[in-house]
Short mmCIF file of C-alpha atoms in Angstrom, two decimals:
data_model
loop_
_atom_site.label_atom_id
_atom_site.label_comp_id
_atom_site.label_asym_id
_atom_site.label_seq_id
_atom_site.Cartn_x
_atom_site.Cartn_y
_atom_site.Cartn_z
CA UNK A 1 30.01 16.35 -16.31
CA UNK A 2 26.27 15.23 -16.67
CA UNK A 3 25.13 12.94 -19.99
CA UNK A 4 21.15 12.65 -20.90
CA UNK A 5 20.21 9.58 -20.43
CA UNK A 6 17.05 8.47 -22.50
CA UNK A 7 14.63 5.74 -21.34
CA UNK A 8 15.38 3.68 -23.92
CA UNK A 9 18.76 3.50 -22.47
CA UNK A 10 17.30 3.14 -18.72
CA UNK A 11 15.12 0.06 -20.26
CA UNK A 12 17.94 -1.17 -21.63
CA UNK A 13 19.72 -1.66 -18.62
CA UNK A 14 16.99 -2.59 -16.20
CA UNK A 15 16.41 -5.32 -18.43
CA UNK A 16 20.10 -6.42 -18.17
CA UNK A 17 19.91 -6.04 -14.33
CA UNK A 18 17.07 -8.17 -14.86
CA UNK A 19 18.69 -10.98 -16.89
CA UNK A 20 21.43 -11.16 -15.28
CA UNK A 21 19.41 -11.87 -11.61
CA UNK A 22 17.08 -14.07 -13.05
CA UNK A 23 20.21 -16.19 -14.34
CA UNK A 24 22.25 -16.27 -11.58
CA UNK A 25 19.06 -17.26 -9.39
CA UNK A 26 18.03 -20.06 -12.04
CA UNK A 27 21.63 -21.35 -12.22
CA UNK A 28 21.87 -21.26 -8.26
CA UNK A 29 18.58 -23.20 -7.88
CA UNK A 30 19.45 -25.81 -10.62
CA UNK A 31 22.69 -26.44 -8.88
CA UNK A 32 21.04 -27.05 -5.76
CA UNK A 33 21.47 -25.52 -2.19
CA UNK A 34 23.81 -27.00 0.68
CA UNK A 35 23.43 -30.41 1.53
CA UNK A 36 20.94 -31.41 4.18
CA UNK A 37 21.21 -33.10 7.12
CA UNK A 38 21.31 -30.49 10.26
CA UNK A 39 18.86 -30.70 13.12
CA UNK A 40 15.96 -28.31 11.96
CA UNK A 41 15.69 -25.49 15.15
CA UNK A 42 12.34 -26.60 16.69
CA UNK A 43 10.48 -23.19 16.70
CA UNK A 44 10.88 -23.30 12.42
CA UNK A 45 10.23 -26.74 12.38
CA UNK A 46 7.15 -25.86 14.22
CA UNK A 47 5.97 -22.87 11.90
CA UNK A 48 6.75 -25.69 8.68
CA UNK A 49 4.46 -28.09 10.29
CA UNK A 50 4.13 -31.41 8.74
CA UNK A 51 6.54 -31.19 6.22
CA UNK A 52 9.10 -30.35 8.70
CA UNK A 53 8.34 -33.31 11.21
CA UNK A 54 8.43 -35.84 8.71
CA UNK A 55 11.88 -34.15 7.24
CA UNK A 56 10.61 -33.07 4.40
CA UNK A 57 12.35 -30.33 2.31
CA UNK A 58 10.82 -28.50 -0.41
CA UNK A 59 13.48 -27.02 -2.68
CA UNK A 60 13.38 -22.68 -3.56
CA UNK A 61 11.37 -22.71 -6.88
CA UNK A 62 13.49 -21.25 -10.05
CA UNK A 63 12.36 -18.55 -12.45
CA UNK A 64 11.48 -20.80 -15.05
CA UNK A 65 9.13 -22.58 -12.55
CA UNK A 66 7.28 -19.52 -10.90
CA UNK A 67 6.97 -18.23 -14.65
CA UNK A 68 4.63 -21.87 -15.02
CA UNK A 69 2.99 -21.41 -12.16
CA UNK A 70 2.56 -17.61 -12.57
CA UNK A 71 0.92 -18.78 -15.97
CA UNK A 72 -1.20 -20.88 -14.17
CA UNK A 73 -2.32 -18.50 -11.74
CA UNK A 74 -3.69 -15.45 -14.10
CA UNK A 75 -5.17 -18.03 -16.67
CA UNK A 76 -7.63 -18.97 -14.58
CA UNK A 77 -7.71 -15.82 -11.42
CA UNK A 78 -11.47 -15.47 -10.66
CA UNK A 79 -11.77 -19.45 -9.85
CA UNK A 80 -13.72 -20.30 -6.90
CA UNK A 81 -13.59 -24.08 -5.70
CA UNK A 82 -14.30 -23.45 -1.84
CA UNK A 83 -13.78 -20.57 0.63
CA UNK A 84 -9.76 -21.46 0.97
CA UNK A 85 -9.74 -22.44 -2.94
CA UNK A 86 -10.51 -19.13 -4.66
CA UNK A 87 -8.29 -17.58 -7.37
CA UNK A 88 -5.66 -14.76 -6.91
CA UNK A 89 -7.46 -12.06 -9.09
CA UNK A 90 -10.33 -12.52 -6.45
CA UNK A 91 -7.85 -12.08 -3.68
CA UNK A 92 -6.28 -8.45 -4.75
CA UNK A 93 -10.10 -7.60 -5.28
CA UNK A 94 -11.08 -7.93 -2.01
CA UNK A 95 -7.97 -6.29 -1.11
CA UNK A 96 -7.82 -3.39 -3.30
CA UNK A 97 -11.79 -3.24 -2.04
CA UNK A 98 -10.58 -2.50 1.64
CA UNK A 99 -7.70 -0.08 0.80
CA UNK A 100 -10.56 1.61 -1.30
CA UNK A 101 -13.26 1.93 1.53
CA UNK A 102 -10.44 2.87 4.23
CA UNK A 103 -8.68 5.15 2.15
CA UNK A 104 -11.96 6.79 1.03
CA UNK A 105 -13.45 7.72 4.50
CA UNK A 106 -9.76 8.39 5.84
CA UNK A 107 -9.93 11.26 2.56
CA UNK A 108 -13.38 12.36 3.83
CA UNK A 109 -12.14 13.08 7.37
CA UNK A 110 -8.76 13.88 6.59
CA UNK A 111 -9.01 16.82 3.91
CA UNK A 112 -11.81 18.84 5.52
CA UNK A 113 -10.18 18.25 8.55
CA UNK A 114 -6.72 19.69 7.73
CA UNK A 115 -8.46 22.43 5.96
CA UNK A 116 -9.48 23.66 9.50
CA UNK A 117 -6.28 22.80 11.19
CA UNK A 118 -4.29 24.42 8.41
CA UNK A 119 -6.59 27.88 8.53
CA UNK A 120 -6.77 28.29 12.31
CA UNK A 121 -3.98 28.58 14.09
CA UNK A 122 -5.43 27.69 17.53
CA UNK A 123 -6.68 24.14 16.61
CA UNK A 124 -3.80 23.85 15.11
CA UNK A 125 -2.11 23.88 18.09
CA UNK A 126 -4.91 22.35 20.47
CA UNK A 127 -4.71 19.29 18.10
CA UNK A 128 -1.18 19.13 17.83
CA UNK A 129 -0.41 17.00 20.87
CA UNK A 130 -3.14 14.18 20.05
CA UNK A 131 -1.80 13.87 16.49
CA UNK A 132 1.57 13.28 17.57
CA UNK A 133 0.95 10.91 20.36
CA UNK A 134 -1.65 9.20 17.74
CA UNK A 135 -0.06 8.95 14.64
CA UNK A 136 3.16 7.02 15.79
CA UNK A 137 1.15 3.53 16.64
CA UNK A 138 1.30 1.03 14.42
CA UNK A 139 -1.87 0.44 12.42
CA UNK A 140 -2.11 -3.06 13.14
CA UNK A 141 -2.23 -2.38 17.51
CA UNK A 142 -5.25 -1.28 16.80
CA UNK A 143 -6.37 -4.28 15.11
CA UNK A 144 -7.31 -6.09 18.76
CA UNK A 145 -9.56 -3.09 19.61
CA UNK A 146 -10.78 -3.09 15.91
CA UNK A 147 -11.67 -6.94 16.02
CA UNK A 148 -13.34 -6.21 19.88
CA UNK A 149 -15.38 -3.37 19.20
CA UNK A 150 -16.29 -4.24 15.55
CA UNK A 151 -16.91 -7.96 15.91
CA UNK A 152 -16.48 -8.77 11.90
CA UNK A 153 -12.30 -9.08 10.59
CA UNK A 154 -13.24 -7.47 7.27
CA UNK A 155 -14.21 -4.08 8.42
CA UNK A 156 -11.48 -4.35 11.17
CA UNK A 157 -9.15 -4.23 8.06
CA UNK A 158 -10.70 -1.54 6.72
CA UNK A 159 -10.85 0.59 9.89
CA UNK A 160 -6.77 -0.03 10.51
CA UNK A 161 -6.31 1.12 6.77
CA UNK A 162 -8.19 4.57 7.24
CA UNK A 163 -6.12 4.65 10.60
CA UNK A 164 -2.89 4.14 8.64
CA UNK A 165 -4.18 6.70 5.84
CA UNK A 166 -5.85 9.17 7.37
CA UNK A 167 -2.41 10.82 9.21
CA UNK A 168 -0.33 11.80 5.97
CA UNK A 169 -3.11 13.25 4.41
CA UNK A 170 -4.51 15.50 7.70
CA UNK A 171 -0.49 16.46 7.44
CA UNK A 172 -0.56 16.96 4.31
CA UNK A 173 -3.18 19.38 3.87
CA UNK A 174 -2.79 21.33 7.16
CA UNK A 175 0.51 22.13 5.73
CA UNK A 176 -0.51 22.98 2.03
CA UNK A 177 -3.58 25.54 3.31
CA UNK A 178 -1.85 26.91 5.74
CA UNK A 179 1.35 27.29 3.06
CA UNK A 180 -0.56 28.96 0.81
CA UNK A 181 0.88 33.01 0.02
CA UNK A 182 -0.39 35.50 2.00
CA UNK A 183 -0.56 37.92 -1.03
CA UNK A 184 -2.65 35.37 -2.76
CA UNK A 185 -5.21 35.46 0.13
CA UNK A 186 -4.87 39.63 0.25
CA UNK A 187 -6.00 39.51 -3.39
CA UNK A 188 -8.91 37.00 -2.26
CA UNK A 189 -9.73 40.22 0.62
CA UNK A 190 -9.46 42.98 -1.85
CA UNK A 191 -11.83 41.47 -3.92
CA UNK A 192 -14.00 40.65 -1.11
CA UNK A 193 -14.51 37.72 -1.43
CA UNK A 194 -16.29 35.83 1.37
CA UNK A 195 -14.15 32.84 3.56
CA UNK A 196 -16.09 29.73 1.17
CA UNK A 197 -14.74 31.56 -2.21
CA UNK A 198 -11.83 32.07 -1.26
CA UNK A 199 -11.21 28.54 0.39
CA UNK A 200 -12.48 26.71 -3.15
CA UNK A 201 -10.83 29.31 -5.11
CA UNK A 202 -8.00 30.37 -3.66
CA UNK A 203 -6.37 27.69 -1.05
CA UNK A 204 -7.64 24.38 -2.47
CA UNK A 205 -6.04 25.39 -5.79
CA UNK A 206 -2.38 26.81 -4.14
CA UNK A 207 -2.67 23.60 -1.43
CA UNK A 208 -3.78 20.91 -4.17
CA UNK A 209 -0.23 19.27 -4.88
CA UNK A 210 0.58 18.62 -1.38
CA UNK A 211 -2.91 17.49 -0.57
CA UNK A 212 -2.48 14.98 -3.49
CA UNK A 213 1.11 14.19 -2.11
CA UNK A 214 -0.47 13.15 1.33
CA UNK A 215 -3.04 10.96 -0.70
CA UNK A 216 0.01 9.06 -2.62
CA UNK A 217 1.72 8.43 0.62
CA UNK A 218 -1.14 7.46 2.36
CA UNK A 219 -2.25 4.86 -0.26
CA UNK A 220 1.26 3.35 -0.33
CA UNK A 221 0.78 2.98 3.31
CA UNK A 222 -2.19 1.21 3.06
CA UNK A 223 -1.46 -0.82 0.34
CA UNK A 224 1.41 -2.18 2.94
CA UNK A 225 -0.55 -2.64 6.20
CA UNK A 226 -3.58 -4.38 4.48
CA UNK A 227 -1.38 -7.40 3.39
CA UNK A 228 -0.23 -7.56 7.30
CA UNK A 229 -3.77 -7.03 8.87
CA UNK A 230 -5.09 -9.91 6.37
CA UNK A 231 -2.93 -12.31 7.67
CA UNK A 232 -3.62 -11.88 11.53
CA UNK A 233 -7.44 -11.92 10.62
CA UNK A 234 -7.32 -14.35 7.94
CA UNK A 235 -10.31 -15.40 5.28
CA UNK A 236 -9.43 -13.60 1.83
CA UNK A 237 -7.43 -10.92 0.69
CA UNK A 238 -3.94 -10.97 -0.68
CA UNK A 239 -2.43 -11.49 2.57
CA UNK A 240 -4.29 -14.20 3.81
CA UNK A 241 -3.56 -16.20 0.54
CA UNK A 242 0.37 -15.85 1.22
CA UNK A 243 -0.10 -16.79 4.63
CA UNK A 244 -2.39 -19.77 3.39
CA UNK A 245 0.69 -20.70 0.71
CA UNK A 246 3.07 -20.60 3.52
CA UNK A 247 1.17 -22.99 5.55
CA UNK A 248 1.39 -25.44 2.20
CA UNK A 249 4.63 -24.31 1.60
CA UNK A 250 4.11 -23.17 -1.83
CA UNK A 251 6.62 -21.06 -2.09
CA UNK A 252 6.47 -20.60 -6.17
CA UNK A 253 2.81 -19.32 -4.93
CA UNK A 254 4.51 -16.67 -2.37
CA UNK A 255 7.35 -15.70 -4.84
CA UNK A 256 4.10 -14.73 -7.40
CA UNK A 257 2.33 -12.98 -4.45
CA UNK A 258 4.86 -10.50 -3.65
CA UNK A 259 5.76 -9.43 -6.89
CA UNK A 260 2.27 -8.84 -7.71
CA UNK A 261 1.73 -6.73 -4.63
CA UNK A 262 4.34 -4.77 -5.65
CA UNK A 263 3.13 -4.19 -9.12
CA UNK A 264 -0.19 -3.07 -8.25
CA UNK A 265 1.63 -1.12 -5.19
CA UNK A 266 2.87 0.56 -8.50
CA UNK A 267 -0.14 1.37 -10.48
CA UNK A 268 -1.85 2.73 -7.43
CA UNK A 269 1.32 5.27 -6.67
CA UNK A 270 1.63 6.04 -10.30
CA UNK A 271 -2.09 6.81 -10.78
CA UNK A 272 -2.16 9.05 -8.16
CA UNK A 273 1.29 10.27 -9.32
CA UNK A 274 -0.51 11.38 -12.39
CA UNK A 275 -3.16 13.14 -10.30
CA UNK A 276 -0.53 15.37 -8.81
CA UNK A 277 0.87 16.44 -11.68
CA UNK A 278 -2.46 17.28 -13.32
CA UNK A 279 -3.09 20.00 -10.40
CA UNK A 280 0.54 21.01 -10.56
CA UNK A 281 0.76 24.60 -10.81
CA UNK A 282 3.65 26.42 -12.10
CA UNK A 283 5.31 29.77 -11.24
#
């Protein structure tokens, strides 16, 4: 037996879920964790550096606390005061600026590519076995290479993000052109209409959703792997400033870091969530 549930009631409850987490982690850190006292294993006490040698212990932060220092953070987020001293909004800008550049020339290679794989059969399979011996490695082993070949860590990060994007969108679109009806494209030869029509006409319009459903995937992707690649090549970015709050141990800092990574993770799946649905087609 199935009940509509409204969003109002969904709200509802995901703000009780909420609540109720939020409590139980402020009560938790109020009461205070386990008493000290055991020999800190030396391989942490070595990635905790100073604080660790002197036996130094820096307590979880509570909600109420990363909600001050969250304040903190956006009041101010374009601040520069040095090259390690610059404010978080400038950090998911330079960020969001490599996933943009990757993901853009991994769309420019991948869609017209795909197009070709998905309408010939024979490349198809030619370039079958180099896609799937390729698009297993992680992004980030190519980041060595990258950082060799390229000589500057910024554009290294943005050629691992079009390597991490570029595979579910060539996938993608192989499989939406070459998807597309076969009476559709007898239509497109009745009317004689030449191979260029009927790709723009015809396929794009029939393989448009799962094109756009390659792009979504692909930009969650990247949105993942650039906050890993920033912190092996360090300097600014979103990942390098949790790596950099680590090192201080700011943990209130980190806390704020992830959950905004996941919120604009968000906005970037929902807006091109809302692209798919605009080229939705219906029988």
């Amino acid at each position: 037996m199935s009940r509509h549930v409204t969003n109002a009631q969904a709200a509802l409850l995901s703000l009780a879920i909420l609540a109720a987490f939020l409590g139980i982690w402020e009560f938790s850190a109020r009461s205070g964790g386990p008493a000290g006292g055991a020999a800190l294993d030396p391989e942490y006490a070595a990635l905790l550096g100073a604080a660790a040698a002197q036996g130094g212990q820096t307590p979880f932060p509570m909600p109420s606390e990363i909600a001050v220092r969250l304040w903190e953070l956006v009041r101010d987020p374009f601040y520069i005061r040095g090259p390690n001293d610059q404010g978080i909004g400038i950090q998911l800008a330079y960020s969001l600026a490599r996933v943009g550049a990757g993901f853009l020339i991994a769309a420019a290679v991948a869609i017209p590519l795909g197009f070709l794989i998905g309408m010939s059969p024979l490349l198809s399979a030619a370039l079958n076995p180099f896609i799937q011996v390729l698009r297993p490695v992680s992004p980030l082993a190519w980041m060595p290479l990258a950082l060799y070949t390229i000589k500057d860590s910024s554009v290294s990060s943005i050629f691992v993000i079009f390597i991490c994007s570029v595979w579910p969108m060539l996938l993608n679109t192989a499989f939406g052109v070459s998807s597309t009806r076969k009476e559709w494209l007898n239509v497109a030869r009745t009317l004689e209409a030449g191979k260029l029509k009927t790709a723009w006409k015809v396929i794009l319009p029939a393989a448009a959703p799962t094109i756009l459903t390659g792009m979504r995937i692909s930009i969650g992707i990247a949105w993942l792997v650039i906050v890993a690649a920033e912190m092996l090549v360090g300097g600014t970015g979103i990942g390098y400033w949790v790596w950099n709050q680590w090192n201080n141990l700011s943990l209130a800092d980190i806390v704020i870091a992830i959950l905004l990574i996941g919120i604009v993770g968000l906005l970037l799946d929902r807006l091109l969530g809302v692209a798919a649905r605009a080229v939705a087609w219906a029988e």
